[in-house]
PDB file of C-alpha atoms in Angstrom:
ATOM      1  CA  UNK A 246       4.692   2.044 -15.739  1.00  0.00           C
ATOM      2  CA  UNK A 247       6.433   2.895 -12.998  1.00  0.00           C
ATOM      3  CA  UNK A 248       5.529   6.540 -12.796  1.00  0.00           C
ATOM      4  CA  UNK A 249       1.637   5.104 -12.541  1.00  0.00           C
ATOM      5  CA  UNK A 250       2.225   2.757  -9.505  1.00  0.00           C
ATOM      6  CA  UNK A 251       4.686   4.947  -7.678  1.00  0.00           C
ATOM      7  CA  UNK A 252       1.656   8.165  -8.372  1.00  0.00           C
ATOM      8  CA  UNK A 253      -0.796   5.781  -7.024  1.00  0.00           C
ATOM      9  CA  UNK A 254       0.963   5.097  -4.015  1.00  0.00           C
ATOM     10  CA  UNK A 255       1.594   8.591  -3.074  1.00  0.00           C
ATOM     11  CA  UNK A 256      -1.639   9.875  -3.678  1.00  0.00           C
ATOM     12  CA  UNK A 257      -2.911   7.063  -1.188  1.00  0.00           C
ATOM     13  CA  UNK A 258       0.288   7.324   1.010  1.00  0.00           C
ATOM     14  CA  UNK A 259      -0.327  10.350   3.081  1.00  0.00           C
ATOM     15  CA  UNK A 260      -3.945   9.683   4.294  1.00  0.00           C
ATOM     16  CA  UNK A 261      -2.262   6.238   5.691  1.00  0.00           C
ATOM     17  CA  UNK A 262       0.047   8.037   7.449  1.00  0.00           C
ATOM     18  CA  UNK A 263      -2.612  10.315   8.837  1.00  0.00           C
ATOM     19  CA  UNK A 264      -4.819   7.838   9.805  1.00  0.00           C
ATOM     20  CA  UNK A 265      -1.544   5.887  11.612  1.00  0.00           C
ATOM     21  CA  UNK A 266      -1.371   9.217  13.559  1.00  0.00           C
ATOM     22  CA  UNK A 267      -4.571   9.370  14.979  1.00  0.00           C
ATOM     23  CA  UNK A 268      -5.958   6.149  15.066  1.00  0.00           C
ATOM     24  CA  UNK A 269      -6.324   3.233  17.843  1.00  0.00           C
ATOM     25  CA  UNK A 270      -5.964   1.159  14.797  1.00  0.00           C
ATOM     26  CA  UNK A 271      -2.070   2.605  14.109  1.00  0.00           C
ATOM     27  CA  UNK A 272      -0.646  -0.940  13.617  1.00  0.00           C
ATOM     28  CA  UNK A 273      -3.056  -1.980  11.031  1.00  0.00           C
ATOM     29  CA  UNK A 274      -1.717   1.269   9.117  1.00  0.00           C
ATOM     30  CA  UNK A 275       1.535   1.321  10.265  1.00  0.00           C
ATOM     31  CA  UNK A 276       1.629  -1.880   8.437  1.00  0.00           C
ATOM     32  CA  UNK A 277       0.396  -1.039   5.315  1.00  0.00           C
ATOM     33  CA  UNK A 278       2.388   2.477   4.985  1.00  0.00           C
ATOM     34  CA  UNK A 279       5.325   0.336   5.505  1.00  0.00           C
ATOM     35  CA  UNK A 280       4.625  -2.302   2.795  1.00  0.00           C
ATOM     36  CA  UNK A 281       4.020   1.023   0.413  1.00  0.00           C
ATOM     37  CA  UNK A 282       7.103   2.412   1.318  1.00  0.00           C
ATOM     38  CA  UNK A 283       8.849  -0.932   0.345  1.00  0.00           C
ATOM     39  CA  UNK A 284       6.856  -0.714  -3.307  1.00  0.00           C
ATOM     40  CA  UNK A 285       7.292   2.741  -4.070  1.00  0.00           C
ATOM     41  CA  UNK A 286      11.429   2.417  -3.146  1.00  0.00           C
ATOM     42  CA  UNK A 287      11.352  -0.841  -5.292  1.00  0.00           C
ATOM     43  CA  UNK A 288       9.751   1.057  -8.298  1.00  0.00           C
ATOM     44  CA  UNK A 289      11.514   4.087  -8.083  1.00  0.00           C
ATOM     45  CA  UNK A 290      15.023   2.388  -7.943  1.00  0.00           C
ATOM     46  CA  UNK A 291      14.157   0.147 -10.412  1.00  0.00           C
ATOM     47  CA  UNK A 292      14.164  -2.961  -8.515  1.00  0.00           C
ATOM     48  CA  UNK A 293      12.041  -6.318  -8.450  1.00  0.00           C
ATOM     49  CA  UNK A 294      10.395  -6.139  -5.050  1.00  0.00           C
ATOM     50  CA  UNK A 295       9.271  -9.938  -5.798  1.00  0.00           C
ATOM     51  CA  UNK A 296      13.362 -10.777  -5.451  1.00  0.00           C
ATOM     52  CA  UNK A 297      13.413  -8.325  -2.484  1.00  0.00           C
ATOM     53  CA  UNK A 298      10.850  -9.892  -0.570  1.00  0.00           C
ATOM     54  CA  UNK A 299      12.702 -13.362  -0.807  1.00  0.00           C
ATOM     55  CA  UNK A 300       9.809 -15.222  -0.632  1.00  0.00           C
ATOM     56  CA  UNK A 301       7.435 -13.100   1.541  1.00  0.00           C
ATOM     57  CA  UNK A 302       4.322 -12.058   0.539  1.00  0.00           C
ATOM     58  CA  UNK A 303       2.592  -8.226   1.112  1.00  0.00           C
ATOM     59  CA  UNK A 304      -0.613  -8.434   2.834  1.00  0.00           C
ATOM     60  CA  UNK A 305      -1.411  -4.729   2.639  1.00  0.00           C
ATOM     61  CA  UNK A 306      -4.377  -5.729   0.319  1.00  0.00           C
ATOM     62  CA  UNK A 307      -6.255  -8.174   2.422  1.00  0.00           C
ATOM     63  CA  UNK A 308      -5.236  -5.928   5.700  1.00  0.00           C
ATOM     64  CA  UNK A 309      -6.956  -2.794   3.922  1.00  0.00           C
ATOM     65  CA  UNK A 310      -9.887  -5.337   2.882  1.00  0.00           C
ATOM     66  CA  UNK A 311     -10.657  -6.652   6.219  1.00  0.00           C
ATOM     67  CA  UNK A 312     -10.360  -3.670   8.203  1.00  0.00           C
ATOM     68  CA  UNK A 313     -11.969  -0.869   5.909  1.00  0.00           C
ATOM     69  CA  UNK A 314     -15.295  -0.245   5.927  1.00  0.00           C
ATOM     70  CA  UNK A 315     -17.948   2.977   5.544  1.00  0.00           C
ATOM     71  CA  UNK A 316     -15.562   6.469   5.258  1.00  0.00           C
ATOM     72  CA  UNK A 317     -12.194   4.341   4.760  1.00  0.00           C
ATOM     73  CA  UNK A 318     -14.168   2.392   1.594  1.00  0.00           C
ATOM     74  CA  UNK A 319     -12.604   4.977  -0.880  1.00  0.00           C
ATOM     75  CA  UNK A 320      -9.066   4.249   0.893  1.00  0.00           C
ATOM     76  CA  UNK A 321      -9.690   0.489   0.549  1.00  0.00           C
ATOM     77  CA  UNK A 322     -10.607   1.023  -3.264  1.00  0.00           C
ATOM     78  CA  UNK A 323      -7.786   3.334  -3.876  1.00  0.00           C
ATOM     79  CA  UNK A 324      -5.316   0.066  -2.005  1.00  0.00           C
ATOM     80  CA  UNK A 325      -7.190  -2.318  -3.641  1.00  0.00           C
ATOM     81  CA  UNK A 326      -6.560  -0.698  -7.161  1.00  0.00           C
ATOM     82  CA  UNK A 327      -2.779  -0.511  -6.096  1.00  0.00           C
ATOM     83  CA  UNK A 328      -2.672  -4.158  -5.420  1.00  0.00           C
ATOM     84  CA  UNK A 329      -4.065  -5.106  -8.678  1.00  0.00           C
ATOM     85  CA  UNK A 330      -1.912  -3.222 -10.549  1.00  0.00           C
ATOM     86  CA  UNK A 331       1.011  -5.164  -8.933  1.00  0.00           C
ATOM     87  CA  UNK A 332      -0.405  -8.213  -9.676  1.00  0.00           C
ATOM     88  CA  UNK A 333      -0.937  -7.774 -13.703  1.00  0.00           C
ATOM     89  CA  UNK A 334       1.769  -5.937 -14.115  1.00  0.00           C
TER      90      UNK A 334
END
């Protein structure tokens, strides 16, 4: 499992970074590489990022939802599937 979400993450990883780069928009992806970071640290050490969080919630779903629209659609779909996988797993 944790070789699927931490793959996921990287594949989508990079274009957020790009896109933080050159973007007017850099918070809005500054925030989500960050919260990716967090999950792909958490899963590759083995850790619960639910106890790591204590109590806070990642928004990197709803950001990428709200913001993404015509080109970025794929990049929303490819954040949305790592959200869900997070939540049912």
């Amino acid at each position: 499992m944790k070789d699927k979400i931490v793959d996921m993450i990287d594949e989508v990883l990079p274009e957020i970074q790009l896109k933080e780069k050159t973007s007017e928009d850099s918070n809005i992806y500054a925030s989500i590489a960050r919260q990716l970071e967090f999950l792909k640290n958490c899963y590759e050490n083995g850790l619960d990022y639910r106890v790591k969080l204590n109590g806070k919630k990642l928004n990197f779903g709803i950001i990428a939802s709200r913001n993404f629209a015509g080109p970025e659609e794929e990049l929303e779909e490819k954040i949305s599937r790592i959200n869900s996988y997070i939540i049912h797993n």
